[in-house]
PDB file of C-alpha atoms in Angstrom:
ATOM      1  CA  UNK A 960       6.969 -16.758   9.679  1.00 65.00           C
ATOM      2  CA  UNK A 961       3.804 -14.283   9.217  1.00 77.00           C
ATOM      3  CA  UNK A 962       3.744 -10.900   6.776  1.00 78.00           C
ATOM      4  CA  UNK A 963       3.457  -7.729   8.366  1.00 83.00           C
ATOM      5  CA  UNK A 964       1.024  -5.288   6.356  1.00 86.00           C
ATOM      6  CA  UNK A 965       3.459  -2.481   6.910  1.00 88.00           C
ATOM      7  CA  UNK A 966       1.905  -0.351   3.752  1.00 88.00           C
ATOM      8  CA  UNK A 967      -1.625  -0.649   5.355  1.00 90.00           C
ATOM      9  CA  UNK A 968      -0.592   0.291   8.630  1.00 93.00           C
ATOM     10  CA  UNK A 969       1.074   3.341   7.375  1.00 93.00           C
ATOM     11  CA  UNK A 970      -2.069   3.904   5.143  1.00 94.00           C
ATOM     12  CA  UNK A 971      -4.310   3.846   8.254  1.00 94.00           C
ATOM     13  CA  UNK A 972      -2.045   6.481  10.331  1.00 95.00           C
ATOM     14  CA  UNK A 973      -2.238   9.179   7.242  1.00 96.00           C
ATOM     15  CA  UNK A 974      -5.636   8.692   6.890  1.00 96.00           C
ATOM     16  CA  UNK A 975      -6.225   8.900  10.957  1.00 94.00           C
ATOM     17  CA  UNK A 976      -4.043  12.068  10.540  1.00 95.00           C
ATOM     18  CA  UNK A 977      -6.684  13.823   8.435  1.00 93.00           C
ATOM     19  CA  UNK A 978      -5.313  12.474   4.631  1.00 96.00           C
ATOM     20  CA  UNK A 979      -7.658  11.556   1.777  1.00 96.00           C
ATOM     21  CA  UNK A 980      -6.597   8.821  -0.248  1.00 96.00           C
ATOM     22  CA  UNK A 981      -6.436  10.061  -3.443  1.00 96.00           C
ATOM     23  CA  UNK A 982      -5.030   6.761  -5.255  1.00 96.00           C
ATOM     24  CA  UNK A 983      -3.625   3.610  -4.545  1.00 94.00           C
ATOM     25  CA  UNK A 984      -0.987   2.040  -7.450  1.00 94.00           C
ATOM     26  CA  UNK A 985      -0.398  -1.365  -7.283  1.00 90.00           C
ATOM     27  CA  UNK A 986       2.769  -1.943  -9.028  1.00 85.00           C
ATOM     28  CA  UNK A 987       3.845  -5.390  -9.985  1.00 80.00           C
ATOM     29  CA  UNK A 988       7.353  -6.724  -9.148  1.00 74.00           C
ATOM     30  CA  UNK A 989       8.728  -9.240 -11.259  1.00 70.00           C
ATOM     31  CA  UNK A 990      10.786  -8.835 -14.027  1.00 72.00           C
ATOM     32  CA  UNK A 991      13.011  -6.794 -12.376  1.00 77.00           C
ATOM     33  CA  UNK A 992      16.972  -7.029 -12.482  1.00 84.00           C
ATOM     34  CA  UNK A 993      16.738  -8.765  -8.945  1.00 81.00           C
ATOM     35  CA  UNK A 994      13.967 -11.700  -9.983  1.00 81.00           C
ATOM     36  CA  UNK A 995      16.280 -15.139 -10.869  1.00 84.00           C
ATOM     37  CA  UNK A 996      18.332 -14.257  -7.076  1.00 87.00           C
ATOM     38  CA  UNK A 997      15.036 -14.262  -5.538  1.00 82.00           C
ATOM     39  CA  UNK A 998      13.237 -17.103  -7.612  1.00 84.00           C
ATOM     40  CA  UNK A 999      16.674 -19.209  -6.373  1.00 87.00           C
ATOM     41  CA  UNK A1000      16.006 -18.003  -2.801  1.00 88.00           C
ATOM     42  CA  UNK A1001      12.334 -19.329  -2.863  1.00 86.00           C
ATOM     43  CA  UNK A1002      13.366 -22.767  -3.961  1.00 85.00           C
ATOM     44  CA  UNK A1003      16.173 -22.778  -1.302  1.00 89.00           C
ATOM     45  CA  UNK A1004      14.287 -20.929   1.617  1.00 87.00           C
ATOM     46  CA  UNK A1005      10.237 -21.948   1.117  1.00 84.00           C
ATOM     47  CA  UNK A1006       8.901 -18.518   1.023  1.00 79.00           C
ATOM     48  CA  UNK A1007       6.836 -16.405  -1.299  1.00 78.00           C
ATOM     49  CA  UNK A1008       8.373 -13.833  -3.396  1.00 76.00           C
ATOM     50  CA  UNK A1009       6.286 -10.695  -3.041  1.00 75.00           C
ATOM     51  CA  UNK A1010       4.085 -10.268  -6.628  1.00 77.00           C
ATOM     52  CA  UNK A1011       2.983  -6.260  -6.241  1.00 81.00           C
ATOM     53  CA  UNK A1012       3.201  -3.597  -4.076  1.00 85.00           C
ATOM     54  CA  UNK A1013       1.051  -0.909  -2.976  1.00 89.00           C
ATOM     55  CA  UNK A1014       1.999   3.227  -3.234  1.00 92.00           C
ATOM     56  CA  UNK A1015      -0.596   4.728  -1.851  1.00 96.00           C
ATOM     57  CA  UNK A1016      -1.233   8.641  -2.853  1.00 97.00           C
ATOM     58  CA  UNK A1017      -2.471  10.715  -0.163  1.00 97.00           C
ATOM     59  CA  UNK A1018      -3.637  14.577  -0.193  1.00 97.00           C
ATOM     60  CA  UNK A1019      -4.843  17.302   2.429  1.00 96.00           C
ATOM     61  CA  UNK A1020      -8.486  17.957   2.324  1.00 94.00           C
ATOM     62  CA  UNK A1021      -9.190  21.756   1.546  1.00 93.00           C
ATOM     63  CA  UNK A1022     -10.135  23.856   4.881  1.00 93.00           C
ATOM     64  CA  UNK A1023     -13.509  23.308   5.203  1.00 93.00           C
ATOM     65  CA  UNK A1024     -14.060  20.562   2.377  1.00 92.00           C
ATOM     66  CA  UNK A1025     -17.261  18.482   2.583  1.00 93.00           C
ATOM     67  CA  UNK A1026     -16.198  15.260   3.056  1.00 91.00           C
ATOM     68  CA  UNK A1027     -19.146  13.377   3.096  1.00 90.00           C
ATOM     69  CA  UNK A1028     -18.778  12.087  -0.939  1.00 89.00           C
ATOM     70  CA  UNK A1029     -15.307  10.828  -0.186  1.00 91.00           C
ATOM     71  CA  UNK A1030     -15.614   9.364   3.557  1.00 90.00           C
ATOM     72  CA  UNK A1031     -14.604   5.912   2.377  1.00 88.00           C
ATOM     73  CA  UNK A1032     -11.571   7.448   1.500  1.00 92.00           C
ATOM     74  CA  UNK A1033     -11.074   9.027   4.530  1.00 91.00           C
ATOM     75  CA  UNK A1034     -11.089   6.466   6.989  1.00 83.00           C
ATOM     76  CA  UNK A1035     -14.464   8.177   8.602  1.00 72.00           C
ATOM     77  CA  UNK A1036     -17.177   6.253   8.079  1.00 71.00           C
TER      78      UNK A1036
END
């Protein structure tokens, strides 16, 4: 099998779509309610269990906003 960057390929079409990445939380995921199943399943299956996941926070640029002190978080440069 392969991983498919789903979050960054989302990321890229808001920020093609004229977003600004604003933040980007990286949350991590064990300890949840759900962790021994999947800790059982790695064992059993040989895969990785996911350790964090991205949310990314996105916002419209004001009309005519000068975005040339945030174009690395605009996907413009």
């Amino acid at each position: 099998g392969h991983y498919i960057p789903l979050s960054y390929y989302v990321m890229r079409l808001f920020l093609k779509n004229g977003f600004v990445l604003k933040e980007d939380i990286i949350k991590v995921q064990h300890n949840c309610k759900s962790t021994p199943y999947w800790e059982r399943q790695v064992e059993k299956y040989n895969f990785y269990m996911i350790m964090h996941e991205h949310l990314f926070i996105f916002r419209k640029p004001k009309k005519d906003e000068n975005l040339n002190k945030i174009k690395y978080s605009t996907g413009l440069y």
